[in-house]
Amino acid sequence: MLSALDVANYFLASSQEETGDLISNLKLQKLVYYAQGFYLAVYNEPLFDERIEAWTHGPVVPDLYHHFKKYEAGSIPPPEEFDFESFDEQVKDLLDEVNEIFGQYSAWKLRNLTHDEPPWANTYEKQENVITTDSMKEYFKTQLVNEQ
């Protein structure tokens, strides 16, 4: 199984490779959250094991936050070495789609989107900490578009 850091590095490397854009910690957290949510909805299992918590500015993987916090609100450089081939096609397709849809938005736009979604909003409102994979799976299943 992948780690949240693997997923984050995929987004960092993809963004740099495709557009030259750099990503802040806030934006990266939201992309990783969307990747986990859609993976749960499509494949009924988590993409990574780390927990996602409901923080003031939206969903956060604490370990990932601490790994990149030295960049503060600035851009995080892409990993120096990254092997896209270490990801299977199913995962790459999903991560690329998440990046295509959500990567175009600013960190604050993504923050605001997550605030309007039940997994973060309900968890934060109840003053709970962990956004459950069940709440994410349930919500993100409603966001899937059936291709027929």
mmCIF file of C-alpha atoms in Angstrom:
data_model
loop_
_atom_site.group_PDB
_atom_site.id
_atom_site.type_symbol
_atom_site.label_atom_id
_atom_site.label_comp_id
_atom_site.label_asym_id
_atom_site.label_seq_id
_atom_site.Cartn_x
_atom_site.Cartn_y
_atom_site.Cartn_z
ATOM 1 C CA MET A 1 0.000 0.000 0.000
ATOM 2 C CA LEU A 2 1.104 3.519 -0.699
ATOM 3 C CA SER A 3 1.755 6.115 1.977
ATOM 4 C CA ALA A 4 0.271 9.605 2.033
ATOM 5 C CA LEU A 5 3.800 10.860 1.300
ATOM 6 C CA ASP A 6 3.947 8.695 -1.841
ATOM 7 C CA VAL A 7 0.686 10.251 -3.026
ATOM 8 C CA ALA A 8 1.887 13.764 -2.147
ATOM 9 C CA ASN A 9 5.134 13.247 -4.020
ATOM 10 C CA TYR A 10 3.172 12.017 -7.044
ATOM 11 C CA PHE A 11 1.206 15.290 -7.090
ATOM 12 C CA LEU A 12 4.361 17.369 -6.573
ATOM 13 C CA ALA A 13 6.231 15.581 -9.350
ATOM 14 C CA SER A 14 3.226 15.617 -11.717
ATOM 15 C CA SER A 15 2.536 19.285 -11.236
ATOM 16 C CA GLN A 16 6.136 20.259 -11.849
ATOM 17 C CA GLU A 17 6.439 17.968 -14.863
ATOM 18 C CA GLU A 18 3.228 19.068 -16.573
ATOM 19 C CA THR A 19 2.888 22.773 -15.877
ATOM 20 C CA GLY A 20 5.833 23.922 -13.813
ATOM 21 C CA ASP A 21 3.383 24.850 -11.048
ATOM 22 C CA LEU A 22 4.445 24.532 -7.461
ATOM 23 C CA ILE A 23 2.128 23.469 -4.662
ATOM 24 C CA SER A 24 1.796 24.730 -1.081
ATOM 25 C CA ASN A 25 1.232 22.462 1.923
ATOM 26 C CA LEU A 26 -2.392 23.644 2.143
ATOM 27 C CA LYS A 27 -3.108 22.728 -1.465
ATOM 28 C CA LEU A 28 -1.214 19.454 -1.232
ATOM 29 C CA GLN A 29 -3.278 18.380 1.785
ATOM 30 C CA LYS A 30 -6.491 18.902 -0.162
ATOM 31 C CA LEU A 31 -5.256 17.002 -3.231
ATOM 32 C CA VAL A 32 -4.235 14.058 -1.040
ATOM 33 C CA TYR A 33 -7.648 14.194 0.691
ATOM 34 C CA TYR A 34 -9.477 14.126 -2.652
ATOM 35 C CA ALA A 35 -7.310 11.244 -3.840
ATOM 36 C CA GLN A 36 -8.165 9.235 -0.730
ATOM 37 C CA GLY A 37 -11.865 10.084 -1.000
ATOM 38 C CA PHE A 38 -12.242 9.110 -4.628
ATOM 39 C CA TYR A 39 -10.117 5.993 -4.229
ATOM 40 C CA LEU A 40 -12.382 4.882 -1.366
ATOM 41 C CA ALA A 41 -15.473 5.579 -3.469
ATOM 42 C CA VAL A 42 -14.229 3.744 -6.555
ATOM 43 C CA TYR A 43 -12.297 0.824 -5.048
ATOM 44 C CA ASN A 44 -13.865 0.456 -1.574
ATOM 45 C CA GLU A 45 -10.485 0.506 0.116
ATOM 46 C CA PRO A 46 -8.103 3.232 1.237
ATOM 47 C CA LEU A 47 -5.292 4.446 -0.967
ATOM 48 C CA PHE A 48 -3.097 4.963 2.123
ATOM 49 C CA ASP A 49 -3.371 4.153 5.835
ATOM 50 C CA GLU A 50 -2.592 7.501 7.470
ATOM 51 C CA ARG A 51 -5.537 9.226 9.124
ATOM 52 C CA ILE A 52 -7.027 12.467 7.874
ATOM 53 C CA GLU A 53 -8.062 14.976 10.518
ATOM 54 C CA ALA A 54 -10.489 17.898 10.454
ATOM 55 C CA TRP A 55 -8.329 20.966 11.079
ATOM 56 C CA THR A 56 -9.395 24.608 10.901
ATOM 57 C CA HIS A 57 -8.394 24.957 7.260
ATOM 58 C CA GLY A 58 -9.829 21.651 6.121
ATOM 59 C CA PRO A 59 -8.707 18.023 5.944
ATOM 60 C CA VAL A 60 -5.089 17.345 6.906
ATOM 61 C CA VAL A 61 -2.872 14.265 7.091
ATOM 62 C CA PRO A 62 -0.857 15.236 10.207
ATOM 63 C CA ASP A 63 2.289 13.262 9.290
ATOM 64 C CA LEU A 64 2.294 14.843 5.849
ATOM 65 C CA TYR A 65 1.738 18.324 7.270
ATOM 66 C CA HIS A 66 4.711 17.967 9.605
ATOM 67 C CA HIS A 67 6.886 16.596 6.811
ATOM 68 C CA PHE A 68 6.318 19.722 4.685
ATOM 69 C CA LYS A 69 5.695 22.427 7.318
ATOM 70 C CA LYS A 70 9.197 23.856 6.884
ATOM 71 C CA TYR A 71 7.931 25.389 3.621
ATOM 72 C CA GLU A 72 5.252 27.287 5.581
ATOM 73 C CA ALA A 73 2.796 28.840 3.073
ATOM 74 C CA GLY A 74 5.343 28.737 0.253
ATOM 75 C CA SER A 75 5.739 26.324 -2.603
ATOM 76 C CA ILE A 76 7.043 22.820 -1.988
ATOM 77 C CA PRO A 77 9.682 21.726 -4.489
ATOM 78 C CA PRO A 78 9.101 18.464 -6.342
ATOM 79 C CA PRO A 79 11.044 15.417 -5.168
ATOM 80 C CA GLU A 80 14.538 15.258 -6.671
ATOM 81 C CA GLU A 81 14.051 11.704 -7.866
ATOM 82 C CA PHE A 82 10.651 10.240 -8.575
ATOM 83 C CA ASP A 83 9.630 7.065 -10.358
ATOM 84 C CA PHE A 84 6.131 7.252 -11.835
ATOM 85 C CA GLU A 85 6.486 3.597 -12.848
ATOM 86 C CA SER A 86 6.338 2.540 -9.180
ATOM 87 C CA PHE A 87 2.593 3.355 -9.274
ATOM 88 C CA ASP A 88 0.208 0.941 -10.954
ATOM 89 C CA GLU A 89 -1.987 2.198 -13.790
ATOM 90 C CA GLN A 90 -5.172 2.173 -11.685
ATOM 91 C CA VAL A 91 -3.615 4.484 -9.109
ATOM 92 C CA LYS A 92 -1.953 6.720 -11.708
ATOM 93 C CA ASP A 93 -5.239 7.134 -13.579
ATOM 94 C CA LEU A 94 -7.073 8.162 -10.418
ATOM 95 C CA LEU A 95 -4.335 10.525 -9.218
ATOM 96 C CA ASP A 96 -4.067 12.111 -12.661
ATOM 97 C CA GLU A 97 -7.821 12.666 -12.748
ATOM 98 C CA VAL A 98 -7.844 14.206 -9.269
ATOM 99 C CA ASN A 99 -4.962 16.449 -10.304
ATOM 100 C CA GLU A 100 -6.683 17.446 -13.539
ATOM 101 C CA ILE A 101 -9.940 18.335 -11.781
ATOM 102 C CA PHE A 102 -8.725 19.814 -8.489
ATOM 103 C CA GLY A 103 -5.146 20.823 -9.278
ATOM 104 C CA GLN A 104 -6.381 23.814 -11.273
ATOM 105 C CA TYR A 105 -7.760 25.452 -8.124
ATOM 106 C CA SER A 106 -5.904 27.596 -5.615
ATOM 107 C CA ALA A 107 -5.202 26.311 -2.125
ATOM 108 C CA TRP A 108 -7.884 28.581 -0.682
ATOM 109 C CA LYS A 109 -10.482 27.543 -3.244
ATOM 110 C CA LEU A 110 -9.824 23.900 -2.316
ATOM 111 C CA ARG A 111 -9.988 24.777 1.375
ATOM 112 C CA ASN A 112 -13.382 26.382 0.826
ATOM 113 C CA LEU A 113 -14.648 23.414 -1.198
ATOM 114 C CA THR A 114 -13.742 20.973 1.578
ATOM 115 C CA HIS A 115 -15.519 23.176 4.111
ATOM 116 C CA ASP A 116 -18.748 22.673 2.167
ATOM 117 C CA GLU A 117 -18.415 18.882 2.089
ATOM 118 C CA PRO A 118 -19.880 16.592 4.787
ATOM 119 C CA PRO A 119 -16.747 14.590 5.706
ATOM 120 C CA TRP A 120 -14.898 17.670 6.972
ATOM 121 C CA ALA A 121 -17.922 19.787 7.956
ATOM 122 C CA ASN A 122 -19.650 17.117 10.056
ATOM 123 C CA THR A 123 -16.437 16.024 11.753
ATOM 124 C CA TYR A 124 -15.373 19.580 12.544
ATOM 125 C CA GLU A 125 -18.848 20.583 13.725
ATOM 126 C CA LYS A 126 -18.930 17.663 16.172
ATOM 127 C CA GLN A 127 -15.478 18.731 17.376
ATOM 128 C CA GLU A 128 -14.160 15.335 16.486
ATOM 129 C CA ASN A 129 -10.687 14.855 15.158
ATOM 130 C CA VAL A 130 -10.481 12.062 12.604
ATOM 131 C CA ILE A 131 -12.446 12.131 9.356
ATOM 132 C CA THR A 132 -13.497 8.509 8.997
ATOM 133 C CA THR A 133 -12.907 6.571 5.817
ATOM 134 C CA ASP A 134 -16.567 5.527 5.971
ATOM 135 C CA SER A 135 -17.753 9.150 5.892
ATOM 136 C CA MET A 136 -15.404 9.875 3.008
ATOM 137 C CA LYS A 137 -16.456 6.795 1.045
ATOM 138 C CA GLU A 138 -20.143 7.578 1.538
ATOM 139 C CA TYR A 139 -19.765 11.184 0.397
ATOM 140 C CA PHE A 140 -17.410 10.599 -2.515
ATOM 141 C CA LYS A 141 -19.642 7.841 -3.923
ATOM 142 C CA THR A 142 -22.236 10.594 -4.427
ATOM 143 C CA GLN A 143 -19.654 12.584 -6.436
ATOM 144 C CA LEU A 144 -18.868 9.869 -8.968
ATOM 145 C CA VAL A 145 -20.059 10.348 -12.523
ATOM 146 C CA ASN A 146 -21.371 7.176 -14.122
ATOM 147 C CA GLU A 147 -19.826 6.693 -17.530
ATOM 148 C CA GLN A 148 -22.179 4.666 -19.713
#
